[in-house]
Coordinates of C-alpha atoms and ligand atoms in Angstrom, one line a residue:
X300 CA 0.0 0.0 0.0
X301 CA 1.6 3.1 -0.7
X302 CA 1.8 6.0 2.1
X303 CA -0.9 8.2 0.4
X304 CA -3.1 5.7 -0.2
X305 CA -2.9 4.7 3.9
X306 CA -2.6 8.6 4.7
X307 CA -6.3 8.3 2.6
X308 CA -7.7 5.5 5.1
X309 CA -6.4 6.7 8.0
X310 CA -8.5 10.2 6.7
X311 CA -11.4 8.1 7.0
X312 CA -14.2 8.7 9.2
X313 CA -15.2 5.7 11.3
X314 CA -16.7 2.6 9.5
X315 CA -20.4 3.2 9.8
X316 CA -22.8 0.2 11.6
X317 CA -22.3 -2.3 8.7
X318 CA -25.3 -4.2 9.0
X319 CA -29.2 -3.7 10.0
X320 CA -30.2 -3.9 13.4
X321 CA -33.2 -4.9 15.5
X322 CA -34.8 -6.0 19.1
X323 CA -37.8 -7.9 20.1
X324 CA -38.5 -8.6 23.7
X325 CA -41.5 -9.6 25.7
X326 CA -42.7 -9.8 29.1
X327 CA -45.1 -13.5 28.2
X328 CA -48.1 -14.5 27.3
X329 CA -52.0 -15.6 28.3
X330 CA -55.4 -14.6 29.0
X331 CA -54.7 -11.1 29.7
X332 CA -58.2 -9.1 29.8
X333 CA -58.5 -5.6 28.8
X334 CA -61.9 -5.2 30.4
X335 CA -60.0 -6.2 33.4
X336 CA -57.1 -3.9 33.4
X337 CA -57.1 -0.5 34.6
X338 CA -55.8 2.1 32.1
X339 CA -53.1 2.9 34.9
X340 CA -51.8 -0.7 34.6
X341 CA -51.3 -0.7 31.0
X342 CA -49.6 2.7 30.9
X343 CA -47.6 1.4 33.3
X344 CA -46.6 -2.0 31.3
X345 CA -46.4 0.0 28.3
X346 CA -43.7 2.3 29.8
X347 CA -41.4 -0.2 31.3
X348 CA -41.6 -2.3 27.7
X349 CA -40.9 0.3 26.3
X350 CA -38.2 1.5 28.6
X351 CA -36.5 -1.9 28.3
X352 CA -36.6 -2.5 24.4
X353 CA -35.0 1.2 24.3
X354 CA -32.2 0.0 26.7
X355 CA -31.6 -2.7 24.3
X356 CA -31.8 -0.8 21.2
X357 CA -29.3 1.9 22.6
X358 CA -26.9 -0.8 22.7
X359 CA -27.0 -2.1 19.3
X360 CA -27.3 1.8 18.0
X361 CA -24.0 2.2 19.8
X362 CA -22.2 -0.8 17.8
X363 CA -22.5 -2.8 20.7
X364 CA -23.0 -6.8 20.4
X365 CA -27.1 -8.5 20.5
X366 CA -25.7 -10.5 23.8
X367 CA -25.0 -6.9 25.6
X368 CA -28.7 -5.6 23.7
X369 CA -30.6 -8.3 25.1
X370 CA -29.2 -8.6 28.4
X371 CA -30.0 -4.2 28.9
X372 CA -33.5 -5.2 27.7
X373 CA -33.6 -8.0 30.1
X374 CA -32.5 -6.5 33.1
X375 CA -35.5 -3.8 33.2
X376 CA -37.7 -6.8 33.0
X377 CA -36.2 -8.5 36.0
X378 CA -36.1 -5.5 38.0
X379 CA -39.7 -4.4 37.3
X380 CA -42.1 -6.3 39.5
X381 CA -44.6 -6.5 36.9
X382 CA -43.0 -9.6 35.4
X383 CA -42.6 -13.0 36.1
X384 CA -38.9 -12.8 36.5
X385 CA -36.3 -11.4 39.2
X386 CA -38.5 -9.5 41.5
X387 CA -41.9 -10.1 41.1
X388 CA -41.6 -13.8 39.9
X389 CA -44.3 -15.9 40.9
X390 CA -44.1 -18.5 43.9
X391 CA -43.4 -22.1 44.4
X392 CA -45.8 -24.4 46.7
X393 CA -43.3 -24.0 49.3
X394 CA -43.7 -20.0 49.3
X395 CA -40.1 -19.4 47.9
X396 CA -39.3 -18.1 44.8
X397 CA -36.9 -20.0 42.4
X398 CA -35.4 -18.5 39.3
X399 CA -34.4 -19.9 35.7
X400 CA -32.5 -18.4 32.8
X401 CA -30.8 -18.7 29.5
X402 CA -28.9 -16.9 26.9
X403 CA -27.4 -18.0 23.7
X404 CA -25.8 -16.1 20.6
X405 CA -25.9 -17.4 17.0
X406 CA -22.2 -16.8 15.5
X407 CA -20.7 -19.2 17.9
X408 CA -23.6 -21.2 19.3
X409 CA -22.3 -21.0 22.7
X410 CA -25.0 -20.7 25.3
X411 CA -25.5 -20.6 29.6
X412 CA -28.6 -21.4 31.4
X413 CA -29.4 -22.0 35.5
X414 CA -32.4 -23.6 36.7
X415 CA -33.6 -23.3 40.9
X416 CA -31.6 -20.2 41.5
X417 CA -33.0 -18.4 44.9
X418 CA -30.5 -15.4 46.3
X419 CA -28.6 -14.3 42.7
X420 CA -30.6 -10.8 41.9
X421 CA -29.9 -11.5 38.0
X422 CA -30.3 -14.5 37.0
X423 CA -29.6 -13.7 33.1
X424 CA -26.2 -12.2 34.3
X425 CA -25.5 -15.4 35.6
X426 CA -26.3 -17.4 32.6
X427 CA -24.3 -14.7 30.7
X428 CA -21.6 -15.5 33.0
X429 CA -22.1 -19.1 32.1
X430 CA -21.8 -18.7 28.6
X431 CA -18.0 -16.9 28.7
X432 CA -17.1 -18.1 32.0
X433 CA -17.5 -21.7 32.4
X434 CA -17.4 -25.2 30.0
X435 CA -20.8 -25.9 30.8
X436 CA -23.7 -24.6 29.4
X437 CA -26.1 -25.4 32.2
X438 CA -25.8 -25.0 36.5
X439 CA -28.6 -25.8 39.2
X440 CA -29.3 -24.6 42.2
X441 CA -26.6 -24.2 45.0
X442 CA -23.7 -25.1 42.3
X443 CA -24.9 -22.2 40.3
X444 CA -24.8 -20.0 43.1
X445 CA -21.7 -20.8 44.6
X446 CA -20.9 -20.1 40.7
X447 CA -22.7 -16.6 41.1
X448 CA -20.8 -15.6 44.3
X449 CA -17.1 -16.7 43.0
X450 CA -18.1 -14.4 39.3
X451 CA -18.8 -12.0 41.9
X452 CA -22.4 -11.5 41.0
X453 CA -24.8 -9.2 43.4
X454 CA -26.9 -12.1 45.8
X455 CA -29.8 -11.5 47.8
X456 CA -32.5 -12.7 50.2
X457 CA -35.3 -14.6 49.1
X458 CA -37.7 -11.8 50.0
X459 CA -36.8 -9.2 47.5
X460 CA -37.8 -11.2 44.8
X461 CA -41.3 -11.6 47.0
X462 CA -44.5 -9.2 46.2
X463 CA -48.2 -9.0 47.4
X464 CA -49.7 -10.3 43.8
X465 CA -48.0 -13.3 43.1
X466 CA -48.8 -14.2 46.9
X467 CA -52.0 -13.4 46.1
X468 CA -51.8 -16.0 42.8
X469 CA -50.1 -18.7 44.7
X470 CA -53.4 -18.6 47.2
X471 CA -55.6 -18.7 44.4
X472 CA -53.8 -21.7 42.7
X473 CA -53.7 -23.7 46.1
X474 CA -57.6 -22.6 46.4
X475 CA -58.4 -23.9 43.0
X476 CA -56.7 -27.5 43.6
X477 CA -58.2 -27.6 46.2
X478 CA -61.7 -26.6 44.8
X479 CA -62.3 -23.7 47.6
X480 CA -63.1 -20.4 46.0
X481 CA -61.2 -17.6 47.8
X482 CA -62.0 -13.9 46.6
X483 CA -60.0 -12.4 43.9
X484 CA -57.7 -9.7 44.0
X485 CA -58.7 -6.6 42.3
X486 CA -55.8 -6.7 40.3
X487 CA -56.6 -10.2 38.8
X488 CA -56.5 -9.1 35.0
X489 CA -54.6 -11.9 33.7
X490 CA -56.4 -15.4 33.9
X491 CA -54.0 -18.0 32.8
X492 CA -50.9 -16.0 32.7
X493 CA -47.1 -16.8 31.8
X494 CA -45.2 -13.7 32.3
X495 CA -41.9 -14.7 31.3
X496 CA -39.8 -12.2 29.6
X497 CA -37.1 -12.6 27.1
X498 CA -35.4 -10.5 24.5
X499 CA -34.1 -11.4 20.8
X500 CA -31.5 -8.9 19.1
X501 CA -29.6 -8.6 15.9
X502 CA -26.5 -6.3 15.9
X503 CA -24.4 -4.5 12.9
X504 CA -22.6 -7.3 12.7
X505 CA -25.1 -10.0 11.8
X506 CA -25.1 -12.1 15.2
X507 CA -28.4 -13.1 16.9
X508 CA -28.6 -13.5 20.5
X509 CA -31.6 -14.9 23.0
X510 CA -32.1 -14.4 26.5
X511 CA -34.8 -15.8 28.6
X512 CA -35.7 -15.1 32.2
X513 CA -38.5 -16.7 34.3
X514 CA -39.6 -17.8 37.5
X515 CA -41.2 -20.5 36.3
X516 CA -45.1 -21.5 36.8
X517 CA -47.1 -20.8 40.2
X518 CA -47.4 -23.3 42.7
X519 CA -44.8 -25.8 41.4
X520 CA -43.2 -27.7 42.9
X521 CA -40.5 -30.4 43.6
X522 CA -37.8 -28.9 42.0
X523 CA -39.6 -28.5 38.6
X524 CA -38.2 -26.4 35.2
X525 CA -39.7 -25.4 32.5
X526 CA -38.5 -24.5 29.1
X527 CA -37.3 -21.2 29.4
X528 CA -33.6 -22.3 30.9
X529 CA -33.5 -25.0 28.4
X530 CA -31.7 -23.8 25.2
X531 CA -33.2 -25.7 22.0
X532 CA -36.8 -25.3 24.1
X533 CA -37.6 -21.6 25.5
X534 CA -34.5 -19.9 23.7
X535 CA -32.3 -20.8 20.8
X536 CA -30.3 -18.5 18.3
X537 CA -28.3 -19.7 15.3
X538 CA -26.9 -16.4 13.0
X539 CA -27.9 -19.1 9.7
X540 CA -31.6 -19.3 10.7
X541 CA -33.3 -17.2 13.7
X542 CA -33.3 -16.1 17.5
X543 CA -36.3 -17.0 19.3
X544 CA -37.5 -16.4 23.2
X545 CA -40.2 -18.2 24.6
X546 CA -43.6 -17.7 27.1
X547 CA -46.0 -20.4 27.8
X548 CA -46.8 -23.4 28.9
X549 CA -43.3 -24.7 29.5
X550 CA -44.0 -28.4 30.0
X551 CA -45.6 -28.8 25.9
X552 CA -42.2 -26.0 25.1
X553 CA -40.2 -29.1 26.3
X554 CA -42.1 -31.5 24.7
X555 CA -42.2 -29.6 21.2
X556 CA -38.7 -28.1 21.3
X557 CA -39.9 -25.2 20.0
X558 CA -37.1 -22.7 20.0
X559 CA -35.1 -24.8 18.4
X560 CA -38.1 -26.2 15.9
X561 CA -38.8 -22.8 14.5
X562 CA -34.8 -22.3 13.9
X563 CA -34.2 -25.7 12.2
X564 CA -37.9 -25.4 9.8
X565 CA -36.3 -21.9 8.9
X566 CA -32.9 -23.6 8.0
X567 CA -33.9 -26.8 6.5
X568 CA -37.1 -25.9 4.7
X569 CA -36.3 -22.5 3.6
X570 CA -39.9 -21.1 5.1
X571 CA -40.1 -17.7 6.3
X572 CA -39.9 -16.7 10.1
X573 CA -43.4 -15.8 10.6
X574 CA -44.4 -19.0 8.9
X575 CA -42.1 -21.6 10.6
X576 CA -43.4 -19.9 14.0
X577 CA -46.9 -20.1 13.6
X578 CA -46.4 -23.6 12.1
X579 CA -45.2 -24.1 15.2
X580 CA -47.4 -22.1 17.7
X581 CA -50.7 -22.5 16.2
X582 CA -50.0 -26.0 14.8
X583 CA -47.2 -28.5 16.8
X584 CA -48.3 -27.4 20.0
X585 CA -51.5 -25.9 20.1
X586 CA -52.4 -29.4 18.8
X587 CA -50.9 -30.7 21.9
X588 CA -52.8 -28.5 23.9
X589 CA -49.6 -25.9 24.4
X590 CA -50.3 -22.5 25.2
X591 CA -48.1 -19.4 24.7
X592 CA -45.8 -17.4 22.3
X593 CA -42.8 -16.4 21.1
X594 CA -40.6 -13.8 19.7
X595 CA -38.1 -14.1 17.0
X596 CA -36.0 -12.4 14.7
X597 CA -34.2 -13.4 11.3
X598 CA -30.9 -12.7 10.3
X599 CA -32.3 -9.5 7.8
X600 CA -34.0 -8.1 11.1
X601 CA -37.3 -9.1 10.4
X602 CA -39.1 -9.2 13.9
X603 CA -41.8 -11.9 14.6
X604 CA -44.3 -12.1 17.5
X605 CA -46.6 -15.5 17.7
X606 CA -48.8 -16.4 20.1
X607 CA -51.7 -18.8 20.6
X608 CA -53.4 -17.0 23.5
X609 CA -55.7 -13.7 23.8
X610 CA -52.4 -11.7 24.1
X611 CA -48.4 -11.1 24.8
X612 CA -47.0 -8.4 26.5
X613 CA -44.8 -7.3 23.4
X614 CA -42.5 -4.8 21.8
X615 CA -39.8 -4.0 19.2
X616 CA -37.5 -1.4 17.6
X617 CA -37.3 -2.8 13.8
X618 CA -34.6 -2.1 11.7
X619 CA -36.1 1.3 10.6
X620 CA -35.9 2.1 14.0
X621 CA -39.6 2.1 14.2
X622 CA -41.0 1.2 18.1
X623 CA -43.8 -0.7 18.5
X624 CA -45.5 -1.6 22.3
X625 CA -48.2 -4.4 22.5
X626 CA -50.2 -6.3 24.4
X627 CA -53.9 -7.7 23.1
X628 CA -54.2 -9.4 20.2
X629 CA -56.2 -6.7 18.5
X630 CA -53.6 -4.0 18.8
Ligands
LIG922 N1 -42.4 -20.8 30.2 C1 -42.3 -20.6 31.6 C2 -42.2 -22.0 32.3 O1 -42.9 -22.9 31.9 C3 -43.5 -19.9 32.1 C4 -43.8 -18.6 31.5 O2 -43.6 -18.4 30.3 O3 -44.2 -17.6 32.2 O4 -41.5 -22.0 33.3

């Protein structure tokens, strides 16, 4: 190269963001009644998804990595006790809250996931931590947070995950199995309810990455996991096919591997994103009787909600930069 040719490049303003970006996240799906909800309550989830998919987006604006994008997004949703994740996550039969999580990235296919965590504040930090830190993909309980303290990760009591209304749920579970009717809270606007959230990004530089955070179903019990920490099931991302994050019911998630189903009918049949998910969401398992949704993106950025229930708390920032916040099916 000769010196004014390099004088030329080094002249150069900074490379702009190569390729399009995009985020999706959600904060899960089920009967969530707009009769029912107060126009306070939806402001209010409206701001905070919107708050979080802006966190995310900021990152990718920024050049940053979809692993950094979804984990911003994800970290308002854990924080805000609105969702089923981090504080506010629902209850176990024994009254104690216990955490799951996942994240995975699409260039590499590396991944980290925990299942039964109780005292780490983050539990997608931890699976982050996971992912670069460790040779495994996947840590339980005490391990993963003895795992959490040595990566230095924030740990707390039980309690502050704790709030009034998922009490208030775990009653009303316990009341239904047992068939006694207890009176419902006035803030009971979501019937069947999964309120996992999760986040799906694409950055400038073509790499997908998933992230899934959860406190599992009400009332279970014996140590039981759902799909969301289970990479393949509640969260998958492969840069050659799709990211996807998962809400429902997570038994039939297992069952159908349906993270990782959407992916491999987008790689291996060629279909579209919004067709291989509603394949799978309307067909696979609401044929099984599998409730829920989930939220994808391809590797051009196009974002994908699916759902088979009456709605899915939802939003984006497409690769126009275009915001959109939802949560009924209608709108
Ligand atoms: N999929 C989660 C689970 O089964 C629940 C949810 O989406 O809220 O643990």
């Amino acid at each position: 190269m000769t010196k004014s040719v390099l004088a030329l490049l080094l002249c150069l303003p900074p490379m702009a963001l190569a390729g399009p970006h995009a985020i999706v996240i959600h904060g899960g799906a089920g009967t969530i009644l707009r009769d029912h909800m107060s126009a306070e309550v939806e402001a209010e989830y409206r701001r905070t998804l919107t708050k979080a998919v802006t966190a995310g987006h900021q990152v990718l604006a920024g050049g940053g990595n979809s692993s950094d994008a979804v984990i911003q997004a994800v970290l308002i949703l854990e924080d805000s006790p609105l969702f089923n994740a981090g504080r506010g996550a629902v209850f176990t039969n024994a009254g104690q809250v216990e955490l799951d999580a996942s994240i995975m990235r699409g260039d590499d296919l590396n991944a980290g996931a925990v299942t039964g965590v109780k005292r780490v504040r983050s539990p997608i930090l931890l699976a982050e931590q996971v992912m670069l830190n460790s040779p495994h993909v996947m840590l339980m309980g005490s391990g993963a947070e003895s795992f959490a303290a040595a990566q230095k990760l924030e740990m707390v009591d039980n309690d502050y995950f704790h709030t009034k209304r998922r009490r208030d749920q775990l009653q009303q579970a316990i009341a239904r199995e047992q068939n006694v009717s207890i009176p419902v809270p006035n803030d009971a606007y979501e019937v069947r309810k999964f309120s996992t959230v999760g986040a799906v990004a694409l950055d400038a530089n073509g790499t997908i990455a998933a992230a899934t955070s959860t406190g599992g179903m009400t009332n279970k019990r014996y140590g039981r996991i759902g799909d969301s920490p289970i990479i393949g099931a509640g969260t998958y991302a492969d840069n050659s096919a799709c990211g996807i994050s998962a809400t429902g019911h997570g038994e039939y998630f297992i069952r159908a591997a349906v993270a990782y189903d959407i992916c491999a009918r987008v790689k291996y049949q060629g279909i579209d994103l919004a067709a291989a998910s509603e394949a799978v969401i309307n067909g696979t398992l609401q044929a099984m009787g599998g409730s829920g949704g989930v939220i994808g993106i391809d590797p051009a950025g196009e974002v994908v909600y699916s759902f088979n229930t009456p709605g899915m708390y939802r939003a984006s920032i497409d690769t126009s930069g275009q915001l959109d916040v939802r949560i009924f099916r209608e709108r």
